[in-house]
PDB file of C-alpha atoms in Angstrom:
ATOM      1  CA  MET Z   1      48.314 -16.474  -1.963  1.00  0.00           C
ATOM      2  CA  PRO Z   2      50.464 -13.270  -1.795  1.00  0.00           C
ATOM      3  CA  LEU Z   3      50.508 -11.645   1.662  1.00  0.00           C
ATOM      4  CA  PHE Z   4      49.337  -8.342   0.114  1.00  0.00           C
ATOM      5  CA  LEU Z   5      46.260  -9.997  -1.521  1.00  0.00           C
ATOM      6  CA  MET Z   6      45.491 -11.857   1.628  1.00  0.00           C
ATOM      7  CA  CYS Z   7      45.526  -8.589   3.702  1.00  0.00           C
ATOM      8  CA  VAL Z   8      43.265  -6.884   1.073  1.00  0.00           C
ATOM      9  CA  LEU Z   9      40.705  -9.770   1.314  1.00  0.00           C
ATOM     10  CA  GLN Z  10      40.792  -9.725   5.104  1.00  0.00           C
ATOM     11  CA  SER Z  11      40.230  -5.944   5.197  1.00  0.00           C
ATOM     12  CA  THR Z  12      37.371  -6.230   2.668  1.00  0.00           C
ATOM     13  CA  LEU Z  13      35.717  -9.006   4.694  1.00  0.00           C
ATOM     14  CA  LEU Z  14      36.038  -6.941   7.917  1.00  0.00           C
ATOM     15  CA  TYR Z  15      34.499  -3.926   6.228  1.00  0.00           C
ATOM     16  CA  LEU Z  16      31.575  -5.929   4.993  1.00  0.00           C
ATOM     17  CA  ILE Z  17      31.012  -7.347   8.467  1.00  0.00           C
ATOM     18  CA  LEU Z  18      31.093  -3.934  10.084  1.00  0.00           C
ATOM     19  CA  LEU Z  19      28.887  -2.463   7.312  1.00  0.00           C
ATOM     20  CA  HIS Z  20      26.266  -5.192   7.890  1.00  0.00           C
ATOM     21  CA  SER Z  21      26.369  -4.666  11.619  1.00  0.00           C
ATOM     22  CA  CYS Z  22      25.887  -0.845  11.216  1.00  0.00           C
ATOM     23  CA  ASN Z  23      22.876  -1.498   8.905  1.00  0.00           C
ATOM     24  CA  ILE Z  24      21.292  -3.761  11.443  1.00  0.00           C
ATOM     25  CA  ASP Z  25      21.806  -1.511  14.430  1.00  0.00           C
ATOM     26  CA  ALA Z  26      21.411   1.822  12.589  1.00  0.00           C
ATOM     27  CA  TYR Z  27      18.178   2.714  14.368  1.00  0.00           C
ATOM     28  CA  MET Z  28      19.955   2.295  17.740  1.00  0.00           C
ATOM     29  CA  ASP Z  29      21.796   5.633  16.966  1.00  0.00           C
ATOM     30  CA  GLU Z  30      18.602   7.490  16.079  1.00  0.00           C
ATOM     31  CA  GLU Z  31      18.208  10.914  17.585  1.00  0.00           C
ATOM     32  CA  TRP Z  32      15.213  11.657  19.785  1.00  0.00           C
ATOM     33  CA  LYS Z  33      12.138  12.814  17.836  1.00  0.00           C
ATOM     34  CA  LYS Z  34       9.240  14.866  19.068  1.00  0.00           C
ATOM     35  CA  ALA Z  35       5.739  13.482  19.422  1.00  0.00           C
ATOM     36  CA  THR Z  36       2.850  13.379  21.947  1.00  0.00           C
ATOM     37  CA  ALA Z  37       1.348  10.659  24.080  1.00  0.00           C
ATOM     38  CA  THR Z  38      -1.875   9.771  25.893  1.00  0.00           C
ATOM     39  CA  TYR Z  39      -2.919   6.455  27.577  1.00  0.00           C
ATOM     40  CA  THR Z  40      -5.833   4.193  27.199  1.00  0.00           C
ATOM     41  CA  ASN Z  41      -8.284   3.734  30.132  1.00  0.00           C
ATOM     42  CA  ASP Z  42      -8.253  -0.052  30.411  1.00  0.00           C
ATOM     43  CA  THR Z  43      -9.054  -2.106  33.487  1.00  0.00           C
ATOM     44  CA  GLU Z  44      -5.727  -3.829  34.069  1.00  0.00           C
ATOM     45  CA  GLY Z  45      -3.444  -1.057  33.094  1.00  0.00           C
ATOM     46  CA  SER Z  46      -2.346  -2.627  29.752  1.00  0.00           C
ATOM     47  CA  LEU Z  47      -3.683  -2.927  26.301  1.00  0.00           C
ATOM     48  CA  ILE Z  48      -5.473  -6.290  26.341  1.00  0.00           C
ATOM     49  CA  THR Z  49      -7.716  -6.014  23.262  1.00  0.00           C
ATOM     50  CA  GLU Z  50      -6.628  -7.697  20.100  1.00  0.00           C
ATOM     51  CA  GLY Z  51      -5.587  -4.583  18.329  1.00  0.00           C
ATOM     52  CA  ALA Z  52      -4.768  -3.866  14.712  1.00  0.00           C
ATOM     53  CA  CYS Z  53      -1.540  -5.967  14.779  1.00  0.00           C
ATOM     54  CA  GLY Z  54      -3.481  -9.236  15.325  1.00  0.00           C
ATOM     55  CA  TYR Z  55      -1.570 -10.304  18.432  1.00  0.00           C
ATOM     56  CA  GLY Z  56      -4.708 -11.464  20.298  1.00  0.00           C
ATOM     57  CA  ASP Z  57      -4.332 -11.585  24.068  1.00  0.00           C
ATOM     58  CA  LEU Z  58      -1.353  -9.306  24.594  1.00  0.00           C
ATOM     59  CA  HIS Z  59      -0.463 -10.783  27.932  1.00  0.00           C
ATOM     60  CA  LYS Z  60       0.068 -14.209  26.267  1.00  0.00           C
ATOM     61  CA  ALA Z  61       2.006 -12.550  23.407  1.00  0.00           C
ATOM     62  CA  SER Z  62       4.285 -10.899  26.089  1.00  0.00           C
ATOM     63  CA  TYR Z  63       3.298  -7.354  24.998  1.00  0.00           C
ATOM     64  CA  GLY Z  64       0.512  -6.441  27.445  1.00  0.00           C
ATOM     65  CA  LYS Z  65       2.037  -4.283  30.097  1.00  0.00           C
ATOM     66  CA  TYR Z  66       4.183  -2.186  27.856  1.00  0.00           C
ATOM     67  CA  SER Z  67       2.263  -1.599  24.644  1.00  0.00           C
ATOM     68  CA  ALA Z  68       1.234   1.350  22.425  1.00  0.00           C
ATOM     69  CA  GLY Z  69      -1.072   2.231  19.630  1.00  0.00           C
ATOM     70  CA  LEU Z  70       0.607   4.239  16.867  1.00  0.00           C
ATOM     71  CA  SER Z  71      -0.849   7.125  14.855  1.00  0.00           C
ATOM     72  CA  THR Z  72      -1.284   6.727  11.014  1.00  0.00           C
ATOM     73  CA  ILE Z  73       2.065   8.049  10.013  1.00  0.00           C
ATOM     74  CA  LEU Z  74       3.895   5.791  12.484  1.00  0.00           C
ATOM     75  CA  PHE Z  75       1.798   2.656  12.061  1.00  0.00           C
ATOM     76  CA  SER Z  76       2.606   2.545   8.301  1.00  0.00           C
ATOM     77  CA  ARG Z  77      -0.243   0.167   7.431  1.00  0.00           C
ATOM     78  CA  GLY Z  78       0.882  -2.356   9.972  1.00  0.00           C
ATOM     79  CA  SER Z  79       4.508  -2.641   9.012  1.00  0.00           C
ATOM     80  CA  ALA Z  80       5.506  -1.060  12.383  1.00  0.00           C
ATOM     81  CA  CYS Z  81       3.779  -3.870  14.370  1.00  0.00           C
ATOM     82  CA  GLY Z  82       6.276  -5.322  16.823  1.00  0.00           C
ATOM     83  CA  ALA Z  83       8.702  -2.384  16.707  1.00  0.00           C
ATOM     84  CA  CYS Z  84      10.082  -1.130  20.007  1.00  0.00           C
ATOM     85  CA  TYR Z  85      10.345   2.473  21.008  1.00  0.00           C
ATOM     86  CA  GLU Z  86      11.921   4.211  23.942  1.00  0.00           C
ATOM     87  CA  ILE Z  87       9.739   7.094  25.145  1.00  0.00           C
ATOM     88  CA  ARG Z  88      10.194   9.897  27.615  1.00  0.00           C
ATOM     89  CA  CYS Z  89       8.051  12.829  28.715  1.00  0.00           C
ATOM     90  CA  VAL Z  90       9.646  16.225  28.218  1.00  0.00           C
ATOM     91  CA  ASP Z  91       9.016  19.955  28.504  1.00  0.00           C
ATOM     92  CA  HIS Z  92       6.126  19.779  30.986  1.00  0.00           C
ATOM     93  CA  ILE Z  93       7.009  20.429  34.638  1.00  0.00           C
ATOM     94  CA  LEU Z  94       3.476  19.700  35.817  1.00  0.00           C
ATOM     95  CA  TRP Z  95       2.870  16.349  34.269  1.00  0.00           C
ATOM     96  CA  CYS Z  96       6.332  14.760  33.461  1.00  0.00           C
ATOM     97  CA  MET Z  97       8.088  12.618  36.047  1.00  0.00           C
ATOM     98  CA  LEU Z  98      11.033  14.146  37.628  1.00  0.00           C
ATOM     99  CA  GLY Z  99      14.228  13.584  35.611  1.00  0.00           C
ATOM    100  CA  SER Z 100      12.263  12.466  32.522  1.00  0.00           C
ATOM    101  CA  PRO Z 101      12.685   8.679  32.934  1.00  0.00           C
ATOM    102  CA  SER Z 102      12.086   6.614  29.802  1.00  0.00           C
ATOM    103  CA  VAL Z 103      10.122   3.420  29.153  1.00  0.00           C
ATOM    104  CA  VAL Z 104      10.235   0.984  26.257  1.00  0.00           C
ATOM    105  CA  VAL Z 105       6.979  -0.019  24.591  1.00  0.00           C
ATOM    106  CA  THR Z 106       6.085  -2.364  21.652  1.00  0.00           C
ATOM    107  CA  ALA Z 107       3.819  -1.251  18.837  1.00  0.00           C
ATOM    108  CA  THR Z 108       0.763  -3.523  19.069  1.00  0.00           C
ATOM    109  CA  ASP Z 109      -2.115  -1.396  17.737  1.00  0.00           C
ATOM    110  CA  PHE Z 110      -3.311   1.438  15.486  1.00  0.00           C
ATOM    111  CA  CYS Z 111      -4.584   4.743  16.928  1.00  0.00           C
ATOM    112  CA  PRO Z 112      -7.185   5.818  14.378  1.00  0.00           C
ATOM    113  CA  PRO Z 113      -7.514   9.400  13.220  1.00  0.00           C
ATOM    114  CA  ASN Z 114     -10.644  11.421  14.184  1.00  0.00           C
ATOM    115  CA  TYR Z 115     -10.904  14.189  11.600  1.00  0.00           C
ATOM    116  CA  GLY Z 116     -14.058  15.436  13.282  1.00  0.00           C
ATOM    117  CA  LEU Z 117     -11.824  16.930  16.016  1.00  0.00           C
ATOM    118  CA  SER Z 118      -8.802  19.317  15.856  1.00  0.00           C
ATOM    119  CA  GLU Z 119      -5.442  17.643  16.017  1.00  0.00           C
ATOM    120  CA  ASP Z 120      -4.779  19.822  19.108  1.00  0.00           C
ATOM    121  CA  TYR Z 121      -7.917  18.677  20.826  1.00  0.00           C
ATOM    122  CA  GLY Z 122      -8.895  15.037  20.544  1.00  0.00           C
ATOM    123  CA  GLY Z 123      -7.650  14.422  16.995  1.00  0.00           C
ATOM    124  CA  TRP Z 124      -4.175  13.445  18.215  1.00  0.00           C
ATOM    125  CA  CYS Z 125      -3.794  10.564  15.845  1.00  0.00           C
ATOM    126  CA  ASN Z 126      -4.770  12.577  12.723  1.00  0.00           C
ATOM    127  CA  PHE Z 127      -2.253  12.443   9.812  1.00  0.00           C
ATOM    128  CA  PRO Z 128       0.453  13.542   9.833  1.00  0.00           C
ATOM    129  CA  ARG Z 129       0.771  13.881  13.570  1.00  0.00           C
ATOM    130  CA  GLU Z 130       3.110  11.482  15.442  1.00  0.00           C
ATOM    131  CA  HIS Z 131       1.347  10.181  18.487  1.00  0.00           C
ATOM    132  CA  PHE Z 132       1.491   7.163  20.919  1.00  0.00           C
ATOM    133  CA  GLU Z 133      -1.528   5.842  22.799  1.00  0.00           C
ATOM    134  CA  MET Z 134       0.242   4.012  25.524  1.00  0.00           C
ATOM    135  CA  SER Z 135      -0.805   1.381  27.993  1.00  0.00           C
ATOM    136  CA  GLN Z 136      -1.601   2.910  31.374  1.00  0.00           C
ATOM    137  CA  VAL Z 137       1.257   1.011  33.055  1.00  0.00           C
ATOM    138  CA  ALA Z 138       3.813   2.343  30.609  1.00  0.00           C
ATOM    139  CA  PHE Z 139       2.464   5.897  30.680  1.00  0.00           C
ATOM    140  CA  SER Z 140       2.526   6.005  34.459  1.00  0.00           C
ATOM    141  CA  GLU Z 141       6.344   5.490  34.315  1.00  0.00           C
ATOM    142  CA  ILE Z 142       6.965   8.718  32.470  1.00  0.00           C
ATOM    143  CA  ALA Z 143       4.091  11.009  33.344  1.00  0.00           C
ATOM    144  CA  LYS Z 144       1.310  11.574  35.925  1.00  0.00           C
ATOM    145  CA  ARG Z 145      -1.984   9.826  35.082  1.00  0.00           C
ATOM    146  CA  LYS Z 146      -3.897  13.035  35.618  1.00  0.00           C
ATOM    147  CA  ALA Z 147      -2.412  14.386  32.451  1.00  0.00           C
ATOM    148  CA  ASP Z 148      -4.558  14.440  29.364  1.00  0.00           C
ATOM    149  CA  ILE Z 149      -1.806  14.555  26.708  1.00  0.00           C
ATOM    150  CA  VAL Z 150       1.898  15.088  27.170  1.00  0.00           C
ATOM    151  CA  PRO Z 151       4.819  16.079  24.893  1.00  0.00           C
ATOM    152  CA  ILE Z 152       7.333  13.313  24.512  1.00  0.00           C
ATOM    153  CA  GLN Z 153      10.486  12.333  22.761  1.00  0.00           C
ATOM    154  CA  TYR Z 154      10.899   8.859  21.180  1.00  0.00           C
ATOM    155  CA  ARG Z 155      13.359   6.766  19.381  1.00  0.00           C
ATOM    156  CA  ARG Z 156      13.560   3.208  17.928  1.00  0.00           C
ATOM    157  CA  VAL Z 157      15.485   0.669  20.083  1.00  0.00           C
ATOM    158  CA  LYS Z 158      16.320  -2.988  19.856  1.00  0.00           C
ATOM    159  CA  CYS Z 159      13.646  -5.353  21.009  1.00  0.00           C
ATOM    160  CA  GLN Z 160      14.759  -7.586  23.852  1.00  0.00           C
ATOM    161  CA  LYS Z 161      12.733 -10.853  23.793  1.00  0.00           C
ATOM    162  CA  SER Z 162      12.924 -14.005  25.859  1.00  0.00           C
ATOM    163  CA  GLY Z 163      12.813 -17.246  23.885  1.00  0.00           C
ATOM    164  CA  GLY Z 164      12.314 -17.698  20.164  1.00  0.00           C
ATOM    165  CA  MET Z 165       9.908 -16.304  17.635  1.00  0.00           C
ATOM    166  CA  LYS Z 166       6.373 -17.652  17.970  1.00  0.00           C
ATOM    167  CA  PHE Z 167       4.373 -18.980  14.987  1.00  0.00           C
ATOM    168  CA  THR Z 168       0.645 -19.369  15.478  1.00  0.00           C
ATOM    169  CA  MET Z 169      -1.292 -21.257  12.727  1.00  0.00           C
ATOM    170  CA  SER Z 170      -4.738 -20.440  11.436  1.00  0.00           C
ATOM    171  CA  GLY Z 171      -6.742 -20.739   8.214  1.00  0.00           C
ATOM    172  CA  SER Z 172      -8.265 -23.638   6.283  1.00  0.00           C
ATOM    173  CA  SER Z 173      -7.237 -26.370   3.828  1.00  0.00           C
ATOM    174  CA  HIS Z 174      -6.304 -23.957   1.015  1.00  0.00           C
ATOM    175  CA  PHE Z 175      -5.798 -20.682   2.985  1.00  0.00           C
ATOM    176  CA  TYR Z 176      -2.891 -20.845   5.334  1.00  0.00           C
ATOM    177  CA  GLN Z 177      -2.070 -17.959   7.714  1.00  0.00           C
ATOM    178  CA  VAL Z 178       0.562 -17.567  10.452  1.00  0.00           C
ATOM    179  CA  LEU Z 179       0.798 -14.912  13.109  1.00  0.00           C
ATOM    180  CA  ILE Z 180       4.405 -14.131  14.029  1.00  0.00           C
ATOM    181  CA  THR Z 181       5.102 -12.723  17.531  1.00  0.00           C
ATOM    182  CA  ASN Z 182       7.971 -12.271  20.044  1.00  0.00           C
ATOM    183  CA  VAL Z 183      10.323 -11.049  17.329  1.00  0.00           C
ATOM    184  CA  GLY Z 184      13.669  -9.695  18.646  1.00  0.00           C
ATOM    185  CA  MET Z 185      16.080  -7.092  17.206  1.00  0.00           C
ATOM    186  CA  ASP Z 186      13.983  -4.822  14.902  1.00  0.00           C
ATOM    187  CA  GLY Z 187      10.628  -6.364  16.025  1.00  0.00           C
ATOM    188  CA  GLU Z 188       9.174  -5.544  12.626  1.00  0.00           C
ATOM    189  CA  VAL Z 189       8.644  -8.384  10.196  1.00  0.00           C
ATOM    190  CA  ALA Z 190       9.220  -7.296   6.600  1.00  0.00           C
ATOM    191  CA  ALA Z 191       8.889 -10.571   4.681  1.00  0.00           C
ATOM    192  CA  VAL Z 192       8.050 -14.226   5.346  1.00  0.00           C
ATOM    193  CA  LYS Z 193       8.488 -17.500   3.450  1.00  0.00           C
ATOM    194  CA  VAL Z 194       7.191 -20.902   4.395  1.00  0.00           C
ATOM    195  CA  LYS Z 195       8.339 -24.265   3.287  1.00  0.00           C
ATOM    196  CA  GLY Z 196       6.699 -27.724   3.700  1.00  0.00           C
ATOM    197  CA  SER Z 197       8.296 -31.071   3.095  1.00  0.00           C
ATOM    198  CA  ARG Z 198       6.537 -31.214  -0.216  1.00  0.00           C
ATOM    199  CA  THR Z 199       7.038 -27.673  -1.414  1.00  0.00           C
ATOM    200  CA  GLY Z 200       9.733 -25.145  -2.170  1.00  0.00           C
ATOM    201  CA  TRP Z 201       9.998 -21.875  -0.345  1.00  0.00           C
ATOM    202  CA  ILE Z 202       6.704 -20.035  -0.726  1.00  0.00           C
ATOM    203  CA  PRO Z 203       6.591 -16.200  -0.246  1.00  0.00           C
ATOM    204  CA  MET Z 204       3.804 -15.092   2.010  1.00  0.00           C
ATOM    205  CA  ALA Z 205       1.811 -11.835   1.852  1.00  0.00           C
ATOM    206  CA  ARG Z 206       0.916  -9.610   4.819  1.00  0.00           C
ATOM    207  CA  ASN Z 207      -2.816 -10.086   5.467  1.00  0.00           C
ATOM    208  CA  TRP Z 208      -3.043  -7.607   8.363  1.00  0.00           C
ATOM    209  CA  GLY Z 209      -0.777  -6.582  11.209  1.00  0.00           C
ATOM    210  CA  GLN Z 210       1.710  -9.426  11.603  1.00  0.00           C
ATOM    211  CA  ASN Z 211      -0.593 -12.039  10.009  1.00  0.00           C
ATOM    212  CA  TRP Z 212       0.998 -13.582   6.926  1.00  0.00           C
ATOM    213  CA  HIS Z 213      -0.809 -15.818   4.401  1.00  0.00           C
ATOM    214  CA  CYS Z 214      -0.591 -17.954   1.253  1.00  0.00           C
ATOM    215  CA  ASN Z 215      -3.148 -19.856  -0.738  1.00  0.00           C
ATOM    216  CA  VAL Z 216      -1.483 -23.258  -0.460  1.00  0.00           C
ATOM    217  CA  ASN Z 217      -2.507 -26.485   1.269  1.00  0.00           C
ATOM    218  CA  LEU Z 218       0.336 -27.071   3.808  1.00  0.00           C
ATOM    219  CA  GLN Z 219      -1.376 -29.675   6.049  1.00  0.00           C
ATOM    220  CA  ASN Z 220       0.258 -33.001   7.003  1.00  0.00           C
ATOM    221  CA  GLN Z 221       3.774 -31.822   6.434  1.00  0.00           C
ATOM    222  CA  PRO Z 222       6.471 -30.205   8.661  1.00  0.00           C
ATOM    223  CA  LEU Z 223       6.823 -26.457   8.191  1.00  0.00           C
ATOM    224  CA  SER Z 224       9.796 -24.219   8.124  1.00  0.00           C
ATOM    225  CA  PHE Z 225       9.886 -20.435   8.116  1.00  0.00           C
ATOM    226  CA  GLU Z 226      12.217 -17.785   6.728  1.00  0.00           C
ATOM    227  CA  VAL Z 227      11.627 -14.420   8.450  1.00  0.00           C
ATOM    228  CA  THR Z 228      13.192 -11.144   7.259  1.00  0.00           C
ATOM    229  CA  ILE Z 229      13.064  -8.110   9.632  1.00  0.00           C
ATOM    230  CA  SER Z 230      13.087  -4.459   8.568  1.00  0.00           C
ATOM    231  CA  SER Z 231      16.839  -4.075   8.625  1.00  0.00           C
ATOM    232  CA  GLY Z 232      17.246  -6.873   6.098  1.00  0.00           C
ATOM    233  CA  ARG Z 233      18.426  -9.581   8.277  1.00  0.00           C
ATOM    234  CA  THR Z 234      17.001 -13.052   7.660  1.00  0.00           C
ATOM    235  CA  LEU Z 235      16.647 -15.994   9.972  1.00  0.00           C
ATOM    236  CA  THR Z 236      15.438 -19.481   9.053  1.00  0.00           C
ATOM    237  CA  SER Z 237      13.773 -21.758  11.540  1.00  0.00           C
ATOM    238  CA  TYR Z 238      13.656 -25.334  10.091  1.00  0.00           C
ATOM    239  CA  ASN Z 239      10.878 -27.847  10.900  1.00  0.00           C
ATOM    240  CA  VAL Z 240       9.225 -25.590  13.409  1.00  0.00           C
ATOM    241  CA  ALA Z 241       5.897 -27.325  13.128  1.00  0.00           C
ATOM    242  CA  PRO Z 242       5.664 -31.112  13.031  1.00  0.00           C
ATOM    243  CA  PRO Z 243       3.734 -33.011  10.262  1.00  0.00           C
ATOM    244  CA  ASN Z 244       0.668 -33.370  12.492  1.00  0.00           C
ATOM    245  CA  TRP Z 245       0.362 -29.604  13.390  1.00  0.00           C
ATOM    246  CA  GLN Z 246      -3.122 -28.218  13.836  1.00  0.00           C
ATOM    247  CA  PHE Z 247      -4.738 -24.817  13.284  1.00  0.00           C
ATOM    248  CA  GLY Z 248      -4.715 -22.850  16.527  1.00  0.00           C
ATOM    249  CA  GLN Z 249      -1.404 -24.257  17.702  1.00  0.00           C
ATOM    250  CA  THR Z 250       1.689 -22.123  18.386  1.00  0.00           C
ATOM    251  CA  PHE Z 251       5.292 -23.216  17.761  1.00  0.00           C
ATOM    252  CA  GLU Z 252       8.560 -21.701  18.764  1.00  0.00           C
ATOM    253  CA  GLY Z 253      11.464 -21.016  16.309  1.00  0.00           C
ATOM    254  CA  LYS Z 254      14.798 -19.366  16.452  1.00  0.00           C
ATOM    255  CA  GLN Z 255      15.423 -15.794  17.596  1.00  0.00           C
ATOM    256  CA  PHE Z 256      17.330 -12.823  16.111  1.00  0.00           C
TER     257      PHE Z 256
END
């Protein structure tokens, strides 16, 4: 191969690698955006209810202490579930912590609108307002708990997770559903496929939150999963579940 052509191919390959990397990490360079935040009055200082993302016990799903419910425009019908946001309190000398420290939270719930109240007094999650209902623990790191509502700035950040993605099985003989948790990088799952030893790759549909389903009997066969996150990156975890898997069990796959 001529040296000139080899150099062109190497340059093109390098460009494609850099372009793919930039696409994956584009949200890391997001500018701070304005929003507001409150916190939920729960007994343990974290969001422990199941929530609209379907994660169940948030402590077991590793989201509990630093979680947030998102207003309608941010929640985006559940597609934002699992996304990570860096949040800081700004422009309020009385309520913001000195120096405006930031905290990272995971989107685990939906903050429903209340159109019976003004968006400036109680209707904080009304469309199109951008609002975070944070866990008490997370809120306390950026503002004083005496505050009712505080102005904030937020931006998307990479999700740092320990271990692999988790796949929790549920359903029945002809309705198979999997809950996907502990997703790194984007945090948001955009598409899922499942494959048994007796099937090809089957696209799954979002049921609600991060629960994905298909109307296929997948029992008594090992299962593999292909997960695509919001930036377009895809990761395949082969034979995550053994042939004798049971509904209610959780299995660990690869990580982004």
